Amino acid sequence: MKEHFLYAKGIHKRFGAVQALKGVDFEVACGEVVGLVGDNGAGKSTLMKILSGALLPDQGEIYIQGEKAHISSPQDARRYGIEMVYQDLALAENLDVPGNIFLGREVQYRLKGLGTRVLNRKYMERKTKELLSSLRIQIPSLRQRVRTMSGGQRQAVAIARTLLAQAKLVIMDEPTAALGVAEVEKVLDLIRRLKEHGVAVVFITHRLPHIFAVCDRIVVLRSGERVGERKTSETTMEEITQLIVGSKTDAVSGTVQDQ
Amino acid sequence: MSTGREGLAFLKRLVVERTATGVLLVLLAIILVTGIVNPRFFSGYNLQTLSRQVVIFGLLSIGETFVIVTGGIDLSLGSLTALLNVLAAWFMTHGFGVAGAVLATLAIAACFGMWHGFFVTKLKVPAFIITLGTFAAAKGLAAVITRGWPISGLPAGFSNLWEGMVAKVIPIPVVLFLLVALLAHFVLGYTVWGQHLYAVGGNLEAARRFGIRINRVRMAAYVVSALSAGVVALLIAARLNQGNPTVGTFYEMYAIAGVVIGGASLFGGEGSVIGGILGASIISVLWNALVLLRVSSYWHEVTVGAIIVVAVTVDVLRRLRGQTVP
Ligand SMILES: Nc1ncnc2c1ncn2[C@@H]1O[C@H](COP(=O)(O)OP(=O)(O)O)[C@@H](O)[C@H]1O
Ligand SMILES: [Mg+2]
């Protein structure tokens, strides 16, 4: 058994009358790709928001590399090496690729006494090229504004950001939801690249074939509870579908339909 | 046929995309037409007058660019110019000395910028509301301070700031303007803060998530904008040799028109110092042309109004179609 990078224990979260998480345990090993599945409203996004510091749990503990972690903001999570790629991606669409990858951590020339921080664009462009090629992504022109790029390319930019931050765990909440077939392939490839770089990934999607294509392990949530966990190599889409819906009768196809 | 189509595509690019080159071509065309209609346009005297006018509108457009890039707007620049102009004259005639008056004027300008920035960032008041407040109040305050009369009797020699020449041909305000423009271009295009201004205007929420101090970044933009009014107020004090509460009327409109003509977007995230200066130059040349053609000054306002409407409509259409400047 590999060492756990992250171990969350007994996570509870309630929104008013809705008990979104009812004491969920969740763990991710270093460099492991975990698929997180469950019906709409099962609590997947809530759990991930807690791990990435966007929400605070009502109860429960999080351990990072064996030590108790205090995550109360996205900045805290980032300090532990946890990066969340938001579904809306949250890029500055008017900026180019290096502009987005380095946003908030621009590389500067050291100009003592000038009182201003001057961008080292050359360096940022070179580093951007390295990051993209290590992810085996091709973007025709780095000077292109993100606004003009496809959904898959934007995912690539968002993921390159996490590489630059030397993230140890990247959380992707439905990154393939709005993408076409070819673009989905690229995002799945990006997940494989992250794994190659030793980065753990939690990947949420409704489309089980995508999960089976890249994940080492699958965790199933239902109504705020963890109802199952399987190694991908030891299960089938039918079994996972049954876990998701909680009965055998509804397990017709390998995909769970959106409501 | 094909050249016609190409020409049409070219025109469309000019209008829709408004690249700096496109704006420059439009400016040159207006200059050429004006010069042909009235050859006096190219006289040395008129060119000096014109260049000083470009300085005034250009400085305000530069300041306005910083705010518009963040997705904000500053409607106060004209009135602020009037108030600061009066204050500068008051300081100079009340024992502050020229240097003291200049510093005090710029300091008060900066305070107005912070006031605007505070409302926009901390209280989430829309930029057009809080700067509209200053638009109304500053003008009135200027008149209250002078009781409606100009303050004259500024120190001898101060008018050199406006009238003086560098190397006998280039007006001092033009040299000053070029220095400011260079600095602003550098700051907006090559520094971390400049990059953050664009980021904040492009996606405020993303900028915040990525750890940018969005409030500080935007606050500083309003300070730069107000400072541009401070500099213009000083130049006008030198030009008139007085503080006059009636100056600056509609200047905020000219500044905003210049910025938008120059390719900036009122939605934020787009715009450049060069574009703002070119846009301001177009406004100045048109103004100058209307004067030379002896058109009533009321028509100047109508013209600028029409230009703003066209430029903003193009901006909106461009946004709707998702077309962008490459
Ligand atoms: N901010 C919120 N306020 C109130 N209820 C919420 C909020 N976020 C999630 N919920 C509720 O919590 C439950 C779990 O939601 P979520 O984690 O988004 O599920 P999933 O991502 O698995 O579809 C749902 O019932 C949802 O309506
Ligand atoms: Mg969700």
Tab-separated table of N, CA, C and O in Angstrom, chain A residues 106-212:
chain	number	residue	atom	x	y	z
A	106	GLU	N	3.839	36.260	-11.251
A	106	GLU	CA	4.640	36.688	-12.388
A	106	GLU	C	6.125	36.677	-12.055
A	106	GLU	O	6.529	37.044	-10.943
A	107	VAL	N	6.908	36.261	-13.021
A	107	VAL	CA	8.348	36.297	-12.846
A	107	VAL	C	8.824	37.699	-13.205
A	107	VAL	O	8.402	38.276	-14.206
A	108	GLN	N	9.678	38.254	-12.327
A	108	GLN	CA	10.066	39.655	-12.494
A	108	GLN	C	11.567	39.783	-12.657
A	108	GLN	O	12.324	38.967	-12.169
A	109	TYR	N	11.944	40.822	-13.367
A	109	TYR	CA	13.359	41.188	-13.395
A	109	TYR	C	13.714	41.750	-12.024
A	109	TYR	O	12.897	42.416	-11.391
A	110	ARG	N	14.908	41.469	-11.591
A	110	ARG	CA	15.365	42.064	-10.337
A	110	ARG	C	15.933	43.440	-10.637
A	110	ARG	O	17.033	43.560	-11.148
A	111	LEU	N	15.156	44.468	-10.388
A	111	LEU	CA	15.634	45.831	-10.613
A	111	LEU	C	15.634	46.524	-9.270
A	111	LEU	O	14.597	46.953	-8.783
A	112	LYS	N	16.772	46.569	-8.671
A	112	LYS	CA	16.858	47.154	-7.343
A	112	LYS	C	16.658	48.663	-7.412
A	112	LYS	O	17.211	49.335	-8.276
A	113	GLY	N	15.842	49.184	-6.528
A	113	GLY	CA	15.731	50.621	-6.403
A	113	GLY	C	14.803	51.282	-7.397
A	113	GLY	O	14.499	52.452	-7.269
A	114	LEU	N	14.326	50.521	-8.390
A	114	LEU	CA	13.454	51.146	-9.378
A	114	LEU	C	12.041	51.313	-8.813
A	114	LEU	O	11.251	52.097	-9.309
A	115	GLY	N	11.729	50.556	-7.774
A	115	GLY	CA	10.431	50.703	-7.129
A	115	GLY	C	9.289	50.112	-7.928
A	115	GLY	O	8.135	50.305	-7.607
A	116	THR	N	9.606	49.376	-8.974
A	116	THR	CA	8.538	48.768	-9.754
A	116	THR	C	8.945	47.359	-10.146
A	116	THR	O	10.120	47.029	-10.190
A	117	ARG	N	7.952	46.553	-10.381
A	117	ARG	CA	8.241	45.156	-10.696
A	117	ARG	C	7.993	44.924	-12.179
A	117	ARG	O	6.879	45.047	-12.666
A	118	VAL	N	9.055	44.635	-12.894
A	118	VAL	CA	8.975	44.528	-14.353
A	118	VAL	C	8.852	43.063	-14.752
A	118	VAL	O	9.581	42.201	-14.265
A	119	LEU	N	7.904	42.794	-15.648
A	119	LEU	CA	7.639	41.425	-16.087
A	119	LEU	C	8.810	40.872	-16.890
A	119	LEU	O	9.321	41.536	-17.790
A	120	ASN	N	9.189	39.650	-16.595
A	120	ASN	CA	10.177	38.964	-17.413
A	120	ASN	C	9.414	38.046	-18.371
A	120	ASN	O	9.267	36.854	-18.134
A	121	ARG	N	8.903	38.647	-19.448
A	121	ARG	CA	8.060	37.878	-20.370
A	121	ARG	C	8.817	36.756	-21.056
A	121	ARG	O	8.276	35.673	-21.288
A	122	LYS	N	10.061	37.035	-21.393
A	122	LYS	CA	10.892	36.022	-22.073
A	122	LYS	C	10.928	34.743	-21.264
A	122	LYS	O	10.688	33.653	-21.759
A	123	TYR	N	11.254	34.902	-19.976
A	123	TYR	CA	11.375	33.729	-19.123
A	123	TYR	C	10.033	33.014	-19.012
A	123	TYR	O	9.957	31.793	-19.095
A	124	MET	N	8.960	33.805	-18.836
A	124	MET	CA	7.642	33.189	-18.645
A	124	MET	C	7.210	32.434	-19.897
A	124	MET	O	6.601	31.377	-19.822
A	125	GLU	N	7.566	32.983	-21.058
A	125	GLU	CA	7.203	32.286	-22.294
A	125	GLU	C	7.989	30.988	-22.425
A	125	GLU	O	7.441	29.957	-22.835
A	126	ARG	N	9.268	31.061	-22.080
A	126	ARG	CA	10.087	29.855	-22.205
A	126	ARG	C	9.560	28.769	-21.257
A	126	ARG	O	9.378	27.619	-21.630
A	127	LYS	N	9.261	29.189	-20.039
A	127	LYS	CA	8.768	28.230	-19.046
A	127	LYS	C	7.403	27.677	-19.468
A	127	LYS	O	7.116	26.489	-19.258
A	128	THR	N	6.571	28.543	-20.060
A	128	THR	CA	5.265	28.086	-20.521
A	128	THR	C	5.428	27.005	-21.579
A	128	THR	O	4.740	25.979	-21.565
A	129	LYS	N	6.353	27.231	-22.508
A	129	LYS	CA	6.611	26.225	-23.540
A	129	LYS	C	7.024	24.903	-22.907
A	129	LYS	O	6.541	23.846	-23.302
A	130	GLU	N	7.896	24.978	-21.915
A	130	GLU	CA	8.344	23.758	-21.248
A	130	GLU	C	7.171	23.030	-20.597
A	130	GLU	O	7.021	21.821	-20.746
A	131	LEU	N	6.340	23.800	-19.881
A	131	LEU	CA	5.206	23.186	-19.184
A	131	LEU	C	4.275	22.518	-20.177
A	131	LEU	O	3.851	21.382	-19.979
A	132	LEU	N	3.968	23.243	-21.265
A	132	LEU	CA	3.031	22.706	-22.240
A	132	LEU	C	3.618	21.473	-22.917
A	132	LEU	O	2.919	20.491	-23.152
A	133	SER	N	4.915	21.511	-23.206
A	133	SER	CA	5.465	20.348	-23.897
A	133	SER	C	5.598	19.170	-22.933
A	133	SER	O	5.489	18.022	-23.350
A	134	SER	N	5.769	19.456	-21.628
A	134	SER	CA	5.801	18.338	-20.685
A	134	SER	C	4.415	17.727	-20.535
A	134	SER	O	4.268	16.589	-20.128
A	135	LEU	N	3.391	18.496	-20.870
A	135	LEU	CA	2.030	17.956	-20.887
A	135	LEU	C	1.662	17.468	-22.290
A	135	LEU	O	0.554	17.016	-22.522
A	136	ARG	N	2.617	17.605	-23.192
A	136	ARG	CA	2.423	17.264	-24.618
A	136	ARG	C	1.198	17.955	-25.201
A	136	ARG	O	0.349	17.348	-25.837
A	137	ILE	N	1.134	19.244	-24.949
A	137	ILE	CA	0.032	20.054	-25.485
A	137	ILE	C	0.588	20.959	-26.559
A	137	ILE	O	1.668	21.527	-26.385
A	138	GLN	N	-0.151	21.075	-27.639
A	138	GLN	CA	0.274	22.030	-28.653
A	138	GLN	C	-0.707	23.187	-28.707
A	138	GLN	O	-1.897	22.980	-28.897
A	139	ILE	N	-0.194	24.370	-28.509
A	139	ILE	CA	-1.009	25.577	-28.682
A	139	ILE	C	-0.267	26.419	-29.702
A	139	ILE	O	0.896	26.768	-29.485
A	140	PRO	N	-0.894	26.675	-30.843
A	140	PRO	CA	-0.203	27.295	-31.969
A	140	PRO	C	0.593	28.537	-31.595
A	140	PRO	O	1.769	28.634	-31.917
A	141	SER	N	-0.050	29.458	-30.892
A	141	SER	CA	0.668	30.673	-30.526
A	141	SER	C	0.424	31.006	-29.071
A	141	SER	O	-0.713	31.130	-28.637
A	142	LEU	N	1.492	31.160	-28.321
A	142	LEU	CA	1.349	31.471	-26.897
A	142	LEU	C	0.751	32.847	-26.686
A	142	LEU	O	0.192	33.144	-25.647
A	143	ARG	N	0.942	33.711	-27.707
A	143	ARG	CA	0.419	35.074	-27.587
A	143	ARG	C	-1.087	35.136	-27.770
A	143	ARG	O	-1.707	36.158	-27.560
A	144	GLN	N	-1.659	34.002	-28.188
A	144	GLN	CA	-3.100	33.927	-28.378
A	144	GLN	C	-3.802	34.228	-27.056
A	144	GLN	O	-3.387	33.763	-25.999
A	145	ARG	N	-4.884	34.982	-27.165
A	145	ARG	CA	-5.667	35.199	-25.963
A	145	ARG	C	-6.453	33.943	-25.647
A	145	ARG	O	-6.913	33.257	-26.549
A	146	VAL	N	-6.639	33.681	-24.362
A	146	VAL	CA	-7.339	32.469	-23.952
A	146	VAL	C	-8.766	32.450	-24.498
A	146	VAL	O	-9.322	31.404	-24.790
A	147	ARG	N	-9.345	33.643	-24.679
A	147	ARG	CA	-10.708	33.758	-25.186
A	147	ARG	C	-10.867	33.060	-26.540
A	147	ARG	O	-11.930	32.540	-26.854
A	148	THR	N	-9.798	33.058	-27.339
A	148	THR	CA	-9.902	32.489	-28.680
A	148	THR	C	-9.613	30.983	-28.680
A	148	THR	O	-9.597	30.370	-29.733
A	149	MET	N	-9.384	30.402	-27.493
A	149	MET	CA	-8.965	29.007	-27.477
A	149	MET	C	-10.127	28.066	-27.189
A	149	MET	O	-11.143	28.452	-26.636
A	150	SER	N	-9.939	26.786	-27.577
A	150	SER	CA	-10.994	25.789	-27.368
A	150	SER	C	-11.050	25.380	-25.896
A	150	SER	O	-10.128	25.645	-25.123
A	151	GLY	N	-12.146	24.701	-25.538
A	151	GLY	CA	-12.329	24.252	-24.157
A	151	GLY	C	-11.180	23.372	-23.684
A	151	GLY	O	-10.707	23.500	-22.559
A	152	GLY	N	-10.724	22.486	-24.562
A	152	GLY	CA	-9.630	21.587	-24.189
A	152	GLY	C	-8.339	22.348	-23.963
A	152	GLY	O	-7.592	22.064	-23.024
A	153	GLN	N	-8.094	23.332	-24.820
A	153	GLN	CA	-6.874	24.133	-24.662
A	153	GLN	C	-6.910	24.911	-23.351
A	153	GLN	O	-5.898	25.052	-22.675
A	154	ARG	N	-8.100	25.410	-23.007
A	154	ARG	CA	-8.219	26.142	-21.728
A	154	ARG	C	-7.939	25.223	-20.560
A	154	ARG	O	-7.269	25.612	-19.602
A	155	GLN	N	-8.469	23.983	-20.638
A	155	GLN	CA	-8.157	22.999	-19.591
A	155	GLN	C	-6.655	22.848	-19.464
A	155	GLN	O	-6.114	22.791	-18.360
A	156	ALA	N	-6.000	22.797	-20.631
A	156	ALA	CA	-4.552	22.611	-20.629
A	156	ALA	C	-3.865	23.772	-19.920
A	156	ALA	O	-2.933	23.570	-19.134
A	157	VAL	N	-4.336	24.976	-20.185
A	157	VAL	CA	-3.736	26.149	-19.534
A	157	VAL	C	-3.953	26.070	-18.025
A	157	VAL	O	-3.036	26.286	-17.230
A	158	ALA	N	-5.185	25.723	-17.636
A	158	ALA	CA	-5.496	25.639	-16.210
A	158	ALA	C	-4.638	24.563	-15.541
A	158	ALA	O	-4.185	24.732	-14.400
A	159	ILE	N	-4.419	23.463	-16.245
A	159	ILE	CA	-3.635	22.375	-15.650
A	159	ILE	C	-2.145	22.731	-15.625
A	159	ILE	O	-1.438	22.408	-14.672
A	160	ALA	N	-1.688	23.436	-16.671
A	160	ALA	CA	-0.288	23.875	-16.677
A	160	ALA	C	-0.016	24.762	-15.460
A	160	ALA	O	1.065	24.727	-14.879
A	161	ARG	N	-1.026	25.556	-15.077
A	161	ARG	CA	-0.886	26.383	-13.862
A	161	ARG	C	-0.589	25.527	-12.642
A	161	ARG	O	0.254	25.862	-11.821
A	162	THR	N	-1.300	24.391	-12.533
A	162	THR	CA	-1.104	23.541	-11.352
A	162	THR	C	0.285	22.904	-11.378
A	162	THR	O	0.890	22.699	-10.339
A	163	LEU	N	0.783	22.610	-12.596
A	163	LEU	CA	2.139	22.051	-12.710
A	163	LEU	C	3.165	23.073	-12.246
A	163	LEU	O	4.119	22.741	-11.548
A	164	LEU	N	2.964	24.309	-12.673
A	164	LEU	CA	3.891	25.372	-12.289
A	164	LEU	C	3.931	25.510	-10.767
A	164	LEU	O	4.972	25.760	-10.181
A	165	ALA	N	2.747	25.338	-10.162
A	165	ALA	CA	2.669	25.460	-8.699
A	165	ALA	C	3.225	24.218	-8.010
A	165	ALA	O	3.248	24.166	-6.793
A	166	GLN	N	3.654	23.234	-8.797
A	166	GLN	CA	4.156	21.969	-8.258
A	166	GLN	C	3.141	21.348	-7.316
A	166	GLN	O	3.464	20.927	-6.206
A	167	ALA	N	1.907	21.282	-7.817
A	167	ALA	CA	0.838	20.684	-7.033
A	167	ALA	C	1.117	19.209	-6.818
A	167	ALA	O	1.729	18.555	-7.648
A	168	LYS	N	0.654	18.691	-5.664
A	168	LYS	CA	0.787	17.252	-5.403
A	168	LYS	C	-0.545	16.560	-5.640
A	168	LYS	O	-0.602	15.360	-5.841
A	169	LEU	N	-1.626	17.367	-5.592
A	169	LEU	CA	-2.964	16.820	-5.839
A	169	LEU	C	-3.763	17.845	-6.631
A	169	LEU	O	-3.884	18.992	-6.210
A	170	VAL	N	-4.267	17.408	-7.785
A	170	VAL	CA	-5.099	18.290	-8.603
A	170	VAL	C	-6.511	17.734	-8.597
A	170	VAL	O	-6.720	16.544	-8.860
A	171	ILE	N	-7.475	18.591	-8.259
A	171	ILE	CA	-8.873	18.176	-8.215
A	171	ILE	C	-9.587	18.742	-9.433
A	171	ILE	O	-9.526	19.945	-9.679
A	172	MET	N	-10.242	17.860	-10.198
A	172	MET	CA	-10.934	18.323	-11.406
A	172	MET	C	-12.401	17.920	-11.319
A	172	MET	O	-12.733	16.741	-11.371
A	173	ASP	N	-13.260	18.925	-11.159
A	173	ASP	CA	-14.690	18.674	-11.002
A	173	ASP	C	-15.365	18.783	-12.368
A	173	ASP	O	-15.553	19.880	-12.885
A	174	GLU	N	-15.708	17.659	-12.926
A	174	GLU	CA	-16.374	17.587	-14.230
A	174	GLU	C	-15.661	18.394	-15.309
A	174	GLU	O	-16.273	19.252	-15.953
A	175	PRO	N	-14.383	18.112	-15.540
A	175	PRO	CA	-13.648	18.896	-16.541
A	175	PRO	C	-14.095	18.578	-17.961
A	175	PRO	O	-13.850	19.363	-18.865
A	176	THR	N	-14.749	17.422	-18.143
A	176	THR	CA	-15.107	17.017	-19.509
A	176	THR	C	-16.562	17.310	-19.832
A	176	THR	O	-17.016	17.021	-20.932
A	177	ALA	N	-17.274	17.922	-18.875
A	177	ALA	CA	-18.728	18.051	-19.046
A	177	ALA	C	-19.110	18.808	-20.312
A	177	ALA	O	-20.064	18.459	-20.986
A	178	ALA	N	-18.353	19.843	-20.651
A	178	ALA	CA	-18.785	20.712	-21.744
A	178	ALA	C	-17.982	20.480	-23.022
A	178	ALA	O	-18.003	21.307	-23.921
A	179	LEU	N	-17.284	19.340	-23.100
A	179	LEU	CA	-16.348	19.171	-24.214
A	179	LEU	C	-16.824	18.137	-25.229
A	179	LEU	O	-17.553	17.210	-24.911
A	180	GLY	N	-16.360	18.306	-26.479
A	180	GLY	CA	-16.612	17.329	-27.527
A	180	GLY	C	-15.667	16.150	-27.389
A	180	GLY	O	-14.772	16.141	-26.552
A	181	VAL	N	-15.898	15.128	-28.229
A	181	VAL	CA	-15.178	13.855	-28.094
A	181	VAL	C	-13.657	14.035	-28.163
A	181	VAL	O	-12.915	13.550	-27.300
A	182	ALA	N	-13.184	14.755	-29.175
A	182	ALA	CA	-11.737	14.906	-29.357
A	182	ALA	C	-11.119	15.665	-28.191
A	182	ALA	O	-10.051	15.309	-27.699
A	183	GLU	N	-11.860	16.662	-27.726
A	183	GLU	CA	-11.375	17.478	-26.620
A	183	GLU	C	-11.305	16.661	-25.338
A	183	GLU	O	-10.379	16.795	-24.550
A	184	VAL	N	-12.300	15.787	-25.144
A	184	VAL	CA	-12.321	14.926	-23.959
A	184	VAL	C	-11.084	14.055	-23.945
A	184	VAL	O	-10.407	13.925	-22.920
A	185	GLU	N	-10.739	13.491	-25.092
A	185	GLU	CA	-9.540	12.652	-25.199
A	185	GLU	C	-8.322	13.423	-24.702
A	185	GLU	O	-7.480	12.890	-23.996
A	186	LYS	N	-8.257	14.697	-25.099
A	186	LYS	CA	-7.095	15.509	-24.705
A	186	LYS	C	-7.045	15.704	-23.190
A	186	LYS	O	-5.973	15.645	-22.590
A	187	VAL	N	-8.226	15.935	-22.597
A	187	VAL	CA	-8.240	16.153	-21.149
A	187	VAL	C	-7.850	14.860	-20.422
A	187	VAL	O	-7.087	14.876	-19.454
A	188	LEU	N	-8.345	13.719	-20.925
A	188	LEU	CA	-7.970	12.441	-20.316
A	188	LEU	C	-6.455	12.252	-20.409
A	188	LEU	O	-5.810	11.767	-19.478
A	189	ASP	N	-5.913	12.642	-21.544
A	189	ASP	CA	-4.473	12.571	-21.739
A	189	ASP	C	-3.734	13.446	-20.734
A	189	ASP	O	-2.688	13.056	-20.215
A	190	LEU	N	-4.294	14.637	-20.487
A	190	LEU	CA	-3.676	15.541	-19.509
A	190	LEU	C	-3.620	14.890	-18.136
A	190	LEU	O	-2.636	15.027	-17.416
A	191	ILE	N	-4.696	14.169	-17.798
A	191	ILE	CA	-4.719	13.499	-16.497
A	191	ILE	C	-3.605	12.458	-16.445
A	191	ILE	O	-2.885	12.345	-15.436
A	192	ARG	N	-3.426	11.719	-17.545
A	192	ARG	CA	-2.324	10.724	-17.586
A	192	ARG	C	-0.975	11.412	-17.431
A	192	ARG	O	-0.081	10.920	-16.741
A	193	ARG	N	-0.822	12.581	-18.093
A	193	ARG	CA	0.451	13.320	-17.998
A	193	ARG	C	0.727	13.732	-16.557
A	193	ARG	O	1.831	13.598	-16.066
A	194	LEU	N	-0.338	14.223	-15.882
A	194	LEU	CA	-0.158	14.636	-14.487
A	194	LEU	C	0.322	13.462	-13.658
A	194	LEU	O	1.230	13.578	-12.845
A	195	LYS	N	-0.282	12.302	-13.885
A	195	LYS	CA	0.119	11.091	-13.154
A	195	LYS	C	1.590	10.773	-13.429
A	195	LYS	O	2.342	10.448	-12.519
A	196	GLU	N	1.994	10.886	-14.703
A	196	GLU	CA	3.404	10.670	-15.069
A	196	GLU	C	4.332	11.576	-14.269
A	196	GLU	O	5.452	11.200	-13.931
A	197	HIS	N	3.843	12.797	-14.004
A	197	HIS	CA	4.653	13.737	-13.239
A	197	HIS	C	4.553	13.500	-11.739
A	197	HIS	O	5.029	14.306	-10.948
A	198	GLY	N	3.887	12.415	-11.357
A	198	GLY	CA	3.793	12.091	-9.935
A	198	GLY	C	2.722	12.879	-9.206
A	198	GLY	O	2.698	12.928	-7.984
A	199	VAL	N	1.827	13.520	-9.952
A	199	VAL	CA	0.771	14.315	-9.334
A	199	VAL	C	-0.470	13.443	-9.172
A	199	VAL	O	-0.870	12.751	-10.112
A	200	ALA	N	-1.053	13.451	-7.985
A	200	ALA	CA	-2.312	12.733	-7.775
A	200	ALA	C	-3.460	13.558	-8.341
A	200	ALA	O	-3.394	14.786	-8.377
A	201	VAL	N	-4.508	12.860	-8.806
A	201	VAL	CA	-5.646	13.561	-9.397
A	201	VAL	C	-6.937	12.976	-8.835
A	201	VAL	O	-7.057	11.759	-8.692
A	202	VAL	N	-7.883	13.864	-8.484
A	202	VAL	CA	-9.252	13.403	-8.238
A	202	VAL	C	-10.090	13.914	-9.398
A	202	VAL	O	-10.076	15.106	-9.714
A	203	PHE	N	-10.787	12.998	-10.029
A	203	PHE	CA	-11.461	13.295	-11.284
A	203	PHE	C	-12.945	12.977	-11.100
A	203	PHE	O	-13.317	11.847	-10.807
A	204	ILE	N	-13.781	14.008	-11.226
A	204	ILE	CA	-15.229	13.813	-11.097
A	204	ILE	C	-15.859	13.874	-12.480
A	204	ILE	O	-15.578	14.798	-13.248
A	205	THR	N	-16.677	12.886	-12.812
A	205	THR	CA	-17.455	12.973	-14.042
A	205	THR	C	-18.641	12.032	-13.946
A	205	THR	O	-18.652	11.098	-13.141
A	206	HIS	N	-19.660	12.297	-14.754
A	206	HIS	CA	-20.807	11.406	-14.838
A	206	HIS	C	-20.553	10.290	-15.833
A	206	HIS	O	-21.298	9.320	-15.872
A	207	ARG	N	-19.539	10.488	-16.694
A	207	ARG	CA	-19.370	9.542	-17.797
A	207	ARG	C	-18.363	8.470	-17.399
A	207	ARG	O	-17.154	8.679	-17.385
A	208	LEU	N	-18.895	7.297	-17.074
A	208	LEU	CA	-18.053	6.224	-16.540
A	208	LEU	C	-16.929	5.794	-17.485
A	208	LEU	O	-15.833	5.470	-17.026
A	209	PRO	N	-17.144	5.767	-18.800
A	209	PRO	CA	-16.024	5.377	-19.676
A	209	PRO	C	-14.795	6.256	-19.462
A	209	PRO	O	-13.669	5.769	-19.496
A	210	HIS	N	-15.015	7.537	-19.172
A	210	HIS	CA	-13.879	8.429	-18.926
A	210	HIS	C	-13.161	8.015	-17.649
A	210	HIS	O	-11.943	8.021	-17.558
A	211	ILE	N	-13.954	7.662	-16.628
A	211	ILE	CA	-13.377	7.211	-15.362
A	211	ILE	C	-12.532	5.966	-15.586
A	211	ILE	O	-11.385	5.870	-15.146
A	212	PHE	N	-13.111	5.019	-16.305
A	212	PHE	CA	-12.396	3.751	-16.522
A	212	PHE	C	-11.159	3.945	-17.390
A	212	PHE	O	-10.228	3.151	-17.339
